[in-house]
Amino acid sequence: MDRTVVFSLSAPISRGHRIEVTQTHDESGSASIAAIVDIDAGVRFERSDAPTGQTSRWMGTVVACTVTGSASRVRTTLVVDAVRPGTAESDAALREADAAADAARDEALRWGGTDREPEPETPRFW
């Protein structure tokens, strides 16, 4: 399900990039975007005047990005394909498992893998 996010800063994020959105919630129940992290580019867009309160985070993939500006303000509107929390956690777990498997394979090759030369056979006398 797509979500539309309006951010009060210029945050040009390319389509297809994965992002993490941090929202703050006040007592009345209204939510405000405090920060957006472009995971693929490694850039964090954060408001310095972000309201305090309870925070929540969610992840997604950018479908569309529009940055509009006037003399007094700039605004970024993102259409985001939200990722379910379990999916994001399993994606991170799979990346870590792949890295662990690669490290184990490299260690096995280092300690006794195929790079060793076989010992010469002793001559047999019958």
mmCIF file of N, CA and C in Angstrom:
data_model
loop_
_atom_site.group_PDB
_atom_site.id
_atom_site.type_symbol
_atom_site.label_atom_id
_atom_site.label_comp_id
_atom_site.label_asym_id
_atom_site.label_seq_id
_atom_site.Cartn_x
_atom_site.Cartn_y
_atom_site.Cartn_z
ATOM 1 N N MET A 1 0.840 -1.170 0.000
ATOM 2 C CA MET A 1 0.000 0.000 0.000
ATOM 3 C C MET A 1 0.888 1.236 0.000
ATOM 4 N N ASP A 2 0.615 2.157 -0.910
ATOM 5 C CA ASP A 2 1.412 3.376 -1.023
ATOM 6 C C ASP A 2 1.003 4.386 0.041
ATOM 7 N N ARG A 3 1.998 5.095 0.551
ATOM 8 C CA ARG A 3 1.773 6.193 1.496
ATOM 9 C C ARG A 3 2.322 7.464 0.877
ATOM 10 N N THR A 4 1.672 8.580 1.144
ATOM 11 C CA THR A 4 2.174 9.878 0.708
ATOM 12 C C THR A 4 2.762 10.585 1.920
ATOM 13 N N VAL A 5 4.013 10.992 1.797
ATOM 14 C CA VAL A 5 4.734 11.652 2.884
ATOM 15 C C VAL A 5 5.058 13.067 2.439
ATOM 16 N N VAL A 6 4.700 14.052 3.263
ATOM 17 C CA VAL A 6 5.033 15.450 2.985
ATOM 18 C C VAL A 6 6.053 15.885 4.032
ATOM 19 N N PHE A 7 7.212 16.341 3.537
ATOM 20 C CA PHE A 7 8.330 16.729 4.396
ATOM 21 C C PHE A 7 8.631 18.194 4.158
ATOM 22 N N SER A 8 8.865 18.953 5.215
ATOM 23 C CA SER A 8 9.031 20.401 5.080
ATOM 24 C C SER A 8 10.459 20.826 4.748
ATOM 25 N N LEU A 9 11.226 19.966 4.131
ATOM 26 C CA LEU A 9 12.575 20.284 3.674
ATOM 27 C C LEU A 9 12.749 19.779 2.250
ATOM 28 N N SER A 10 13.811 20.229 1.612
ATOM 29 C CA SER A 10 14.145 19.709 0.298
ATOM 30 C C SER A 10 14.874 18.381 0.493
ATOM 31 N N ALA A 11 14.238 17.298 0.056
ATOM 32 C CA ALA A 11 14.817 15.969 0.204
ATOM 33 C C ALA A 11 14.642 15.201 -1.099
ATOM 34 N N PRO A 12 15.409 15.548 -2.133
ATOM 35 C CA PRO A 12 15.265 14.835 -3.407
ATOM 36 C C PRO A 12 15.829 13.420 -3.294
ATOM 37 N N ILE A 13 14.938 12.444 -3.378
ATOM 38 C CA ILE A 13 15.318 11.042 -3.263
ATOM 39 C C ILE A 13 14.889 10.340 -4.547
ATOM 40 N N SER A 14 15.793 9.620 -5.138
ATOM 41 C CA SER A 14 15.522 8.952 -6.413
ATOM 42 C C SER A 14 14.503 7.832 -6.266
ATOM 43 N N ARG A 15 13.763 7.624 -7.337
ATOM 44 C CA ARG A 15 12.770 6.561 -7.369
ATOM 45 C C ARG A 15 13.485 5.218 -7.247
ATOM 46 N N GLY A 16 12.919 4.332 -6.456
ATOM 47 C CA GLY A 16 13.499 3.016 -6.239
ATOM 48 C C GLY A 16 14.399 2.921 -5.018
ATOM 49 N N HIS A 17 14.770 4.055 -4.429
ATOM 50 C CA HIS A 17 15.616 4.024 -3.243
ATOM 51 C C HIS A 17 14.796 3.600 -2.027
ATOM 52 N N ARG A 18 15.454 2.856 -1.134
ATOM 53 C CA ARG A 18 14.823 2.458 0.130
ATOM 54 C C ARG A 18 15.030 3.573 1.143
ATOM 55 N N ILE A 19 13.977 3.872 1.900
ATOM 56 C CA ILE A 19 14.065 4.936 2.907
ATOM 57 C C ILE A 19 13.530 4.433 4.242
ATOM 58 N N GLU A 20 13.957 5.136 5.301
ATOM 59 C CA GLU A 20 13.420 4.915 6.636
ATOM 60 C C GLU A 20 12.845 6.249 7.103
ATOM 61 N N VAL A 21 11.580 6.249 7.495
ATOM 62 C CA VAL A 21 10.889 7.466 7.905
ATOM 63 C C VAL A 21 10.702 7.433 9.417
ATOM 64 N N THR A 22 11.080 8.526 10.093
ATOM 65 C CA THR A 22 10.868 8.667 11.528
ATOM 66 C C THR A 22 9.770 9.696 11.753
ATOM 67 N N GLN A 23 8.704 9.282 12.430
ATOM 68 C CA GLN A 23 7.576 10.171 12.719
ATOM 69 C C GLN A 23 7.501 10.409 14.213
ATOM 70 N N THR A 24 7.062 11.617 14.589
ATOM 71 C CA THR A 24 6.774 11.908 15.987
ATOM 72 C C THR A 24 5.272 12.087 16.137
ATOM 73 N N HIS A 25 4.753 11.614 17.245
ATOM 74 C CA HIS A 25 3.318 11.694 17.517
ATOM 75 C C HIS A 25 3.111 12.507 18.787
ATOM 76 N N ASP A 26 2.214 13.500 18.745
ATOM 77 C CA ASP A 26 1.934 14.280 19.937
ATOM 78 C C ASP A 26 0.692 13.726 20.647
ATOM 79 N N GLU A 27 0.289 14.405 21.726
ATOM 80 C CA GLU A 27 -0.824 13.923 22.543
ATOM 81 C C GLU A 27 -2.149 13.899 21.781
ATOM 82 N N SER A 28 -2.318 14.797 20.821
ATOM 83 C CA SER A 28 -3.576 14.856 20.073
ATOM 84 C C SER A 28 -3.674 13.759 19.016
ATOM 85 N N GLY A 29 -2.585 13.036 18.784
ATOM 86 C CA GLY A 29 -2.606 11.947 17.818
ATOM 87 C C GLY A 29 -2.091 12.327 16.440
ATOM 88 N N SER A 30 -1.760 13.592 16.231
ATOM 89 C CA SER A 30 -1.252 13.984 14.910
ATOM 90 C C SER A 30 0.222 13.592 14.786
ATOM 91 N N ALA A 31 0.606 13.225 13.565
ATOM 92 C CA ALA A 31 1.973 12.782 13.305
ATOM 93 C C ALA A 31 2.703 13.824 12.467
ATOM 94 N N SER A 32 3.996 13.935 12.702
ATOM 95 C CA SER A 32 4.844 14.853 11.955
ATOM 96 C C SER A 32 6.128 14.119 11.581
ATOM 97 N N ILE A 33 6.618 14.360 10.364
ATOM 98 C CA ILE A 33 7.849 13.710 9.907
ATOM 99 C C ILE A 33 9.046 14.438 10.519
ATOM 100 N N ALA A 34 9.867 13.693 11.265
ATOM 101 C CA ALA A 34 11.046 14.281 11.896
ATOM 102 C C ALA A 34 12.304 14.059 11.062
ATOM 103 N N ALA A 35 12.397 12.908 10.401
ATOM 104 C CA ALA A 35 13.603 12.603 9.622
ATOM 105 C C ALA A 35 13.291 11.545 8.570
ATOM 106 N N ILE A 36 14.059 11.602 7.488
ATOM 107 C CA ILE A 36 14.008 10.591 6.440
ATOM 108 C C ILE A 36 15.437 10.195 6.133
ATOM 109 N N VAL A 37 15.713 8.898 6.108
ATOM 110 C CA VAL A 37 17.046 8.389 5.793
ATOM 111 C C VAL A 37 16.961 7.657 4.465
ATOM 112 N N ASP A 38 17.762 8.105 3.501
ATOM 113 C CA ASP A 38 17.888 7.412 2.220
ATOM 114 C C ASP A 38 18.931 6.318 2.427
ATOM 115 N N ILE A 39 18.474 5.087 2.603
ATOM 116 C CA ILE A 39 19.365 3.978 2.939
ATOM 117 C C ILE A 39 20.342 3.695 1.807
ATOM 118 N N ASP A 40 19.885 3.741 0.564
ATOM 119 C CA ASP A 40 20.746 3.413 -0.568
ATOM 120 C C ASP A 40 21.830 4.464 -0.788
ATOM 121 N N ALA A 41 21.520 5.735 -0.567
ATOM 122 C CA ALA A 41 22.506 6.803 -0.773
ATOM 123 C C ALA A 41 23.280 7.129 0.504
ATOM 124 N N GLY A 42 22.749 6.710 1.662
ATOM 125 C CA GLY A 42 23.418 6.995 2.925
ATOM 126 C C GLY A 42 23.259 8.437 3.373
ATOM 127 N N VAL A 43 22.138 9.074 3.019
ATOM 128 C CA VAL A 43 21.907 10.478 3.363
ATOM 129 C C VAL A 43 20.735 10.567 4.333
ATOM 130 N N ARG A 44 20.894 11.395 5.368
ATOM 131 C CA ARG A 44 19.831 11.614 6.354
ATOM 132 C C ARG A 44 19.331 13.042 6.220
ATOM 133 N N PHE A 45 18.014 13.204 6.023
ATOM 134 C CA PHE A 45 17.355 14.509 5.980
ATOM 135 C C PHE A 45 16.599 14.647 7.296
ATOM 136 N N GLU A 46 16.956 15.680 8.077
ATOM 137 C CA GLU A 46 16.377 15.808 9.415
ATOM 138 C C GLU A 46 15.977 17.254 9.677
ATOM 139 N N ARG A 47 14.834 17.415 10.313
ATOM 140 C CA ARG A 47 14.385 18.751 10.706
ATOM 141 C C ARG A 47 15.052 19.131 12.021
ATOM 142 N N SER A 48 15.565 20.349 12.096
ATOM 143 C CA SER A 48 16.170 20.795 13.351
ATOM 144 C C SER A 48 15.108 21.224 14.355
ATOM 145 N N ASP A 49 13.925 21.572 13.871
ATOM 146 C CA ASP A 49 12.843 22.002 14.754
ATOM 147 C C ASP A 49 11.786 20.905 14.921
ATOM 148 N N ALA A 50 12.202 19.664 14.843
ATOM 149 C CA ALA A 50 11.253 18.549 14.924
ATOM 150 C C ALA A 50 10.591 18.527 16.301
ATOM 151 N N PRO A 51 9.285 18.324 16.326
ATOM 152 C CA PRO A 51 8.598 18.261 17.609
ATOM 153 C C PRO A 51 9.007 17.016 18.391
ATOM 154 N N THR A 52 8.947 17.126 19.696
ATOM 155 C CA THR A 52 9.295 15.985 20.536
ATOM 156 C C THR A 52 8.040 15.192 20.859
ATOM 157 N N GLY A 53 8.223 13.994 21.264
ATOM 158 C CA GLY A 53 7.105 13.117 21.592
ATOM 159 C C GLY A 53 7.472 11.689 21.264
ATOM 160 N N GLN A 54 6.468 10.847 21.231
ATOM 161 C CA GLN A 54 6.682 9.449 20.912
ATOM 162 C C GLN A 54 7.031 9.310 19.434
ATOM 163 N N THR A 55 8.034 8.485 19.143
ATOM 164 C CA THR A 55 8.465 8.322 17.753
ATOM 165 C C THR A 55 8.153 6.920 17.257
ATOM 166 N N SER A 56 7.982 6.813 15.953
ATOM 167 C CA SER A 56 7.829 5.510 15.304
ATOM 168 C C SER A 56 8.618 5.551 14.003
ATOM 169 N N ARG A 57 9.057 4.369 13.567
ATOM 170 C CA ARG A 57 9.840 4.277 12.332
ATOM 171 C C ARG A 57 9.207 3.232 11.429
ATOM 172 N N TRP A 58 9.286 3.494 10.145
ATOM 173 C CA TRP A 58 8.851 2.526 9.156
ATOM 174 C C TRP A 58 9.704 2.688 7.917
ATOM 175 N N MET A 59 9.718 1.656 7.087
ATOM 176 C CA MET A 59 10.571 1.651 5.900
ATOM 177 C C MET A 59 9.718 1.482 4.653
ATOM 178 N N GLY A 60 10.306 1.859 3.519
ATOM 179 C CA GLY A 60 9.606 1.712 2.256
ATOM 180 C C GLY A 60 10.517 2.029 1.091
ATOM 181 N N THR A 61 9.943 1.933 -0.107
ATOM 182 C CA THR A 61 10.654 2.225 -1.344
ATOM 183 C C THR A 61 9.980 3.401 -2.029
ATOM 184 N N VAL A 62 10.766 4.374 -2.487
ATOM 185 C CA VAL A 62 10.228 5.573 -3.110
ATOM 186 C C VAL A 62 9.664 5.226 -4.488
ATOM 187 N N VAL A 63 8.392 5.598 -4.697
ATOM 188 C CA VAL A 63 7.731 5.406 -5.983
ATOM 189 C C VAL A 63 7.814 6.695 -6.802
ATOM 190 N N ALA A 64 7.629 7.843 -6.138
ATOM 191 C CA ALA A 64 7.692 9.144 -6.808
ATOM 192 C C ALA A 64 8.157 10.198 -5.809
ATOM 193 N N CYS A 65 8.855 11.209 -6.313
ATOM 194 C CA CYS A 65 9.348 12.307 -5.476
ATOM 195 C C CYS A 65 9.121 13.624 -6.201
ATOM 196 N N THR A 66 8.516 14.584 -5.484
ATOM 197 C CA THR A 66 8.296 15.918 -6.037
ATOM 198 C C THR A 66 8.772 16.944 -5.017
ATOM 199 N N VAL A 67 9.677 17.821 -5.430
ATOM 200 C CA VAL A 67 10.158 18.898 -4.571
ATOM 201 C C VAL A 67 9.576 20.198 -5.110
ATOM 202 N N THR A 68 8.795 20.896 -4.279
ATOM 203 C CA THR A 68 8.210 22.176 -4.677
ATOM 204 C C THR A 68 8.761 23.264 -3.770
ATOM 205 N N GLY A 69 8.900 24.449 -4.325
ATOM 206 C CA GLY A 69 9.442 25.532 -3.527
ATOM 207 C C GLY A 69 8.850 26.867 -3.907
ATOM 208 N N SER A 70 8.868 27.762 -2.951
ATOM 209 C CA SER A 70 8.460 29.145 -3.170
ATOM 210 C C SER A 70 9.477 30.027 -2.449
ATOM 211 N N ALA A 71 9.225 31.292 -2.432
ATOM 212 C CA ALA A 71 10.171 32.211 -1.789
ATOM 213 C C ALA A 71 10.256 31.967 -0.285
ATOM 214 N N SER A 72 9.185 31.449 0.307
ATOM 215 C CA SER A 72 9.176 31.312 1.760
ATOM 216 C C SER A 72 9.384 29.886 2.262
ATOM 217 N N ARG A 73 9.170 28.873 1.417
ATOM 218 C CA ARG A 73 9.325 27.513 1.925
ATOM 219 C C ARG A 73 9.599 26.509 0.803
ATOM 220 N N VAL A 74 10.109 25.355 1.230
ATOM 221 C CA VAL A 74 10.368 24.238 0.337
ATOM 222 C C VAL A 74 9.654 23.023 0.928
ATOM 223 N N ARG A 75 9.099 22.191 0.056
ATOM 224 C CA ARG A 75 8.378 21.018 0.530
ATOM 225 C C ARG A 75 8.654 19.848 -0.406
ATOM 226 N N THR A 76 8.842 18.689 0.169
ATOM 227 C CA THR A 76 9.059 17.458 -0.587
ATOM 228 C C THR A 76 7.870 16.533 -0.365
ATOM 229 N N THR A 77 7.312 16.033 -1.460
ATOM 230 C CA THR A 77 6.215 15.074 -1.385
ATOM 231 C C THR A 77 6.718 13.756 -1.961
ATOM 232 N N LEU A 78 6.675 12.721 -1.141
ATOM 233 C CA LEU A 78 7.134 11.396 -1.550
ATOM 234 C C LEU A 78 5.954 10.434 -1.562
ATOM 235 N N VAL A 79 5.870 9.633 -2.599
ATOM 236 C CA VAL A 79 4.945 8.510 -2.614
ATOM 237 C C VAL A 79 5.803 7.284 -2.341
ATOM 238 N N VAL A 80 5.464 6.574 -1.254
ATOM 239 C CA VAL A 80 6.313 5.501 -0.756
ATOM 240 C C VAL A 80 5.517 4.198 -0.709
ATOM 241 N N ASP A 81 6.111 3.146 -1.226
ATOM 242 C CA ASP A 81 5.548 1.802 -1.096
ATOM 243 C C ASP A 81 6.064 1.259 0.226
ATOM 244 N N ALA A 82 5.207 1.280 1.251
ATOM 245 C CA ALA A 82 5.624 0.899 2.599
ATOM 246 C C ALA A 82 5.902 -0.596 2.677
ATOM 247 N N VAL A 83 6.924 -0.935 3.435
ATOM 248 C CA VAL A 83 7.310 -2.323 3.646
ATOM 249 C C VAL A 83 6.818 -2.727 5.024
ATOM 250 N N ARG A 84 6.233 -3.902 5.098
ATOM 251 C CA ARG A 84 5.776 -4.389 6.404
ATOM 252 C C ARG A 84 6.978 -4.586 7.304
ATOM 253 N N PRO A 85 6.859 -4.346 8.623
ATOM 254 C CA PRO A 85 8.011 -4.451 9.524
ATOM 255 C C PRO A 85 8.688 -5.810 9.485
ATOM 256 N N GLY A 86 7.946 -6.892 9.409
ATOM 257 C CA GLY A 86 8.557 -8.214 9.370
ATOM 258 C C GLY A 86 9.395 -8.414 8.130
ATOM 259 N N THR A 87 8.965 -7.859 7.019
ATOM 260 C CA THR A 87 9.697 -7.988 5.766
ATOM 261 C C THR A 87 11.033 -7.265 5.844
ATOM 262 N N ALA A 88 11.038 -6.078 6.434
ATOM 263 C CA ALA A 88 12.283 -5.319 6.545
ATOM 264 C C ALA A 88 13.271 -6.038 7.452
ATOM 265 N N GLU A 89 12.775 -6.625 8.550
ATOM 266 C CA GLU A 89 13.661 -7.329 9.461
ATOM 267 C C GLU A 89 14.217 -8.591 8.819
ATOM 268 N N SER A 90 13.387 -9.307 8.059
ATOM 269 C CA SER A 90 13.882 -10.523 7.417
ATOM 270 C C SER A 90 14.892 -10.192 6.326
ATOM 271 N N ASP A 91 14.715 -9.059 5.637
ATOM 272 C CA ASP A 91 15.671 -8.636 4.623
ATOM 273 C C ASP A 91 17.035 -8.379 5.266
ATOM 274 N N ALA A 92 17.044 -7.698 6.398
ATOM 275 C CA ALA A 92 18.304 -7.429 7.106
ATOM 276 C C ALA A 92 18.926 -8.730 7.608
ATOM 277 N N ALA A 93 18.109 -9.646 8.101
ATOM 278 C CA ALA A 93 18.626 -10.926 8.595
ATOM 279 C C ALA A 93 19.252 -11.735 7.461
ATOM 280 N N LEU A 94 18.629 -11.719 6.280
ATOM 281 C CA LEU A 94 19.196 -12.453 5.144
ATOM 282 C C LEU A 94 20.524 -11.860 4.694
ATOM 283 N N ARG A 95 20.622 -10.525 4.696
ATOM 284 C CA ARG A 95 21.899 -9.893 4.337
ATOM 285 C C ARG A 95 22.991 -10.290 5.324
ATOM 286 N N GLU A 96 22.662 -10.317 6.635
ATOM 287 C CA GLU A 96 23.646 -10.697 7.639
ATOM 288 C C GLU A 96 24.019 -12.168 7.513
ATOM 289 N N ALA A 97 23.045 -13.027 7.187
ATOM 290 C CA ALA A 97 23.332 -14.451 7.018
ATOM 291 C C ALA A 97 24.235 -14.681 5.811
ATOM 292 N N ASP A 98 23.991 -13.958 4.724
ATOM 293 C CA ASP A 98 24.858 -14.076 3.550
ATOM 294 C C ASP A 98 26.282 -13.643 3.871
ATOM 295 N N ALA A 99 26.420 -12.566 4.624
ATOM 296 C CA ALA A 99 27.750 -12.088 5.006
ATOM 297 C C ALA A 99 28.447 -13.111 5.902
ATOM 298 N N ALA A 100 27.710 -13.735 6.820
ATOM 299 C CA ALA A 100 28.301 -14.743 7.700
ATOM 300 C C ALA A 100 28.721 -15.977 6.906
ATOM 301 N N ALA A 101 27.912 -16.387 5.935
ATOM 302 C CA ALA A 101 28.269 -17.543 5.108
ATOM 303 C C ALA A 101 29.520 -17.258 4.275
ATOM 304 N N ASP A 102 29.622 -16.059 3.730
ATOM 305 C CA ASP A 102 30.817 -15.687 2.964
ATOM 306 C C ASP A 102 32.056 -15.683 3.851
ATOM 307 N N ALA A 103 31.927 -15.162 5.072
ATOM 308 C CA ALA A 103 33.063 -15.131 5.995
ATOM 309 C C ALA A 103 33.476 -16.544 6.388
ATOM 310 N N ALA A 104 32.509 -17.435 6.618
ATOM 311 C CA ALA A 104 32.826 -18.819 6.975
ATOM 312 C C ALA A 104 33.516 -19.539 5.823
ATOM 313 N N ARG A 105 33.056 -19.304 4.591
ATOM 314 C CA ARG A 105 33.682 -19.931 3.434
ATOM 315 C C ARG A 105 35.130 -19.452 3.286
ATOM 316 N N ASP A 106 35.346 -18.157 3.436
ATOM 317 C CA ASP A 106 36.704 -17.618 3.326
ATOM 318 C C ASP A 106 37.620 -18.190 4.405
ATOM 319 N N GLU A 107 37.099 -18.334 5.612
ATOM 320 C CA GLU A 107 37.892 -18.891 6.713
ATOM 321 C C GLU A 107 38.214 -20.365 6.458
ATOM 322 N N ALA A 108 37.249 -21.119 5.929
ATOM 323 C CA ALA A 108 37.491 -22.531 5.622
ATOM 324 C C ALA A 108 38.550 -22.671 4.541
ATOM 325 N N LEU A 109 38.503 -21.826 3.545
ATOM 326 C CA LEU A 109 39.522 -21.870 2.500
ATOM 327 C C LEU A 109 40.894 -21.521 3.045
ATOM 328 N N ARG A 110 40.925 -20.606 3.988
ATOM 329 C CA ARG A 110 42.203 -20.191 4.556
ATOM 330 C C ARG A 110 42.832 -21.299 5.398
ATOM 331 N N TRP A 111 42.012 -22.065 6.133
ATOM 332 C CA TRP A 111 42.537 -23.065 7.056
ATOM 333 C C TRP A 111 42.624 -24.467 6.486
ATOM 334 N N GLY A 112 42.189 -24.711 5.329
ATOM 335 C CA GLY A 112 42.329 -26.074 4.828
ATOM 336 C C GLY A 112 41.517 -26.299 3.585
ATOM 337 N N GLY A 113 41.381 -25.299 2.847
ATOM 338 C CA GLY A 113 40.566 -25.408 1.650
ATOM 339 C C GLY A 113 41.341 -25.946 0.480
ATOM 340 N N THR A 114 40.912 -25.610 -0.673
ATOM 341 C CA THR A 114 41.468 -26.160 -1.912
ATOM 342 C C THR A 114 42.777 -25.508 -2.323
ATOM 343 N N ASP A 115 43.225 -24.493 -1.595
ATOM 344 C CA ASP A 115 44.447 -23.814 -2.010
ATOM 345 C C ASP A 115 45.710 -24.531 -1.545
ATOM 346 N N ARG A 116 45.579 -25.595 -0.720
ATOM 347 C CA ARG A 116 46.752 -26.336 -0.259
ATOM 348 C C ARG A 116 47.197 -27.334 -1.319
ATOM 349 N N GLU A 117 48.502 -27.508 -1.408
ATOM 350 C CA GLU A 117 49.030 -28.525 -2.310
ATOM 351 C C GLU A 117 48.990 -29.870 -1.591
ATOM 352 N N PRO A 118 48.578 -30.921 -2.289
ATOM 353 C CA PRO A 118 48.527 -32.231 -1.631
ATOM 354 C C PRO A 118 49.932 -32.744 -1.304
ATOM 355 N N GLU A 119 50.009 -33.495 -0.223
ATOM 356 C CA GLU A 119 51.301 -34.069 0.163
ATOM 357 C C GLU A 119 51.650 -35.176 -0.840
ATOM 358 N N PRO A 120 52.921 -35.307 -1.194
ATOM 359 C CA PRO A 120 53.287 -36.360 -2.153
ATOM 360 C C PRO A 120 53.102 -37.745 -1.526
ATOM 361 N N GLU A 121 52.659 -38.685 -2.338
ATOM 362 C CA GLU A 121 52.469 -40.036 -1.844
ATOM 363 C C GLU A 121 53.815 -40.710 -1.659
ATOM 364 N N THR A 122 53.875 -41.546 -0.630
ATOM 365 C CA THR A 122 55.118 -42.290 -0.402
ATOM 366 C C THR A 122 55.199 -43.435 -1.420
ATOM 367 N N PRO A 123 56.389 -43.719 -1.898
ATOM 368 C CA PRO A 123 56.516 -44.808 -2.878
ATOM 369 C C PRO A 123 56.149 -46.146 -2.248
ATOM 370 N N ARG A 124 55.484 -46.974 -3.014
ATOM 371 C CA ARG A 124 55.069 -48.287 -2.525
ATOM 372 C C ARG A 124 55.992 -49.364 -3.110
ATOM 373 N N PHE A 125 56.402 -50.252 -2.227
ATOM 374 C CA PHE A 125 57.235 -51.394 -2.653
ATOM 375 C C PHE A 125 56.455 -52.656 -2.391
ATOM 376 N N TRP A 126 56.340 -53.511 -3.379
ATOM 377 C CA TRP A 126 55.564 -54.756 -3.212
ATOM 378 C C TRP A 126 56.435 -55.903 -3.106
#
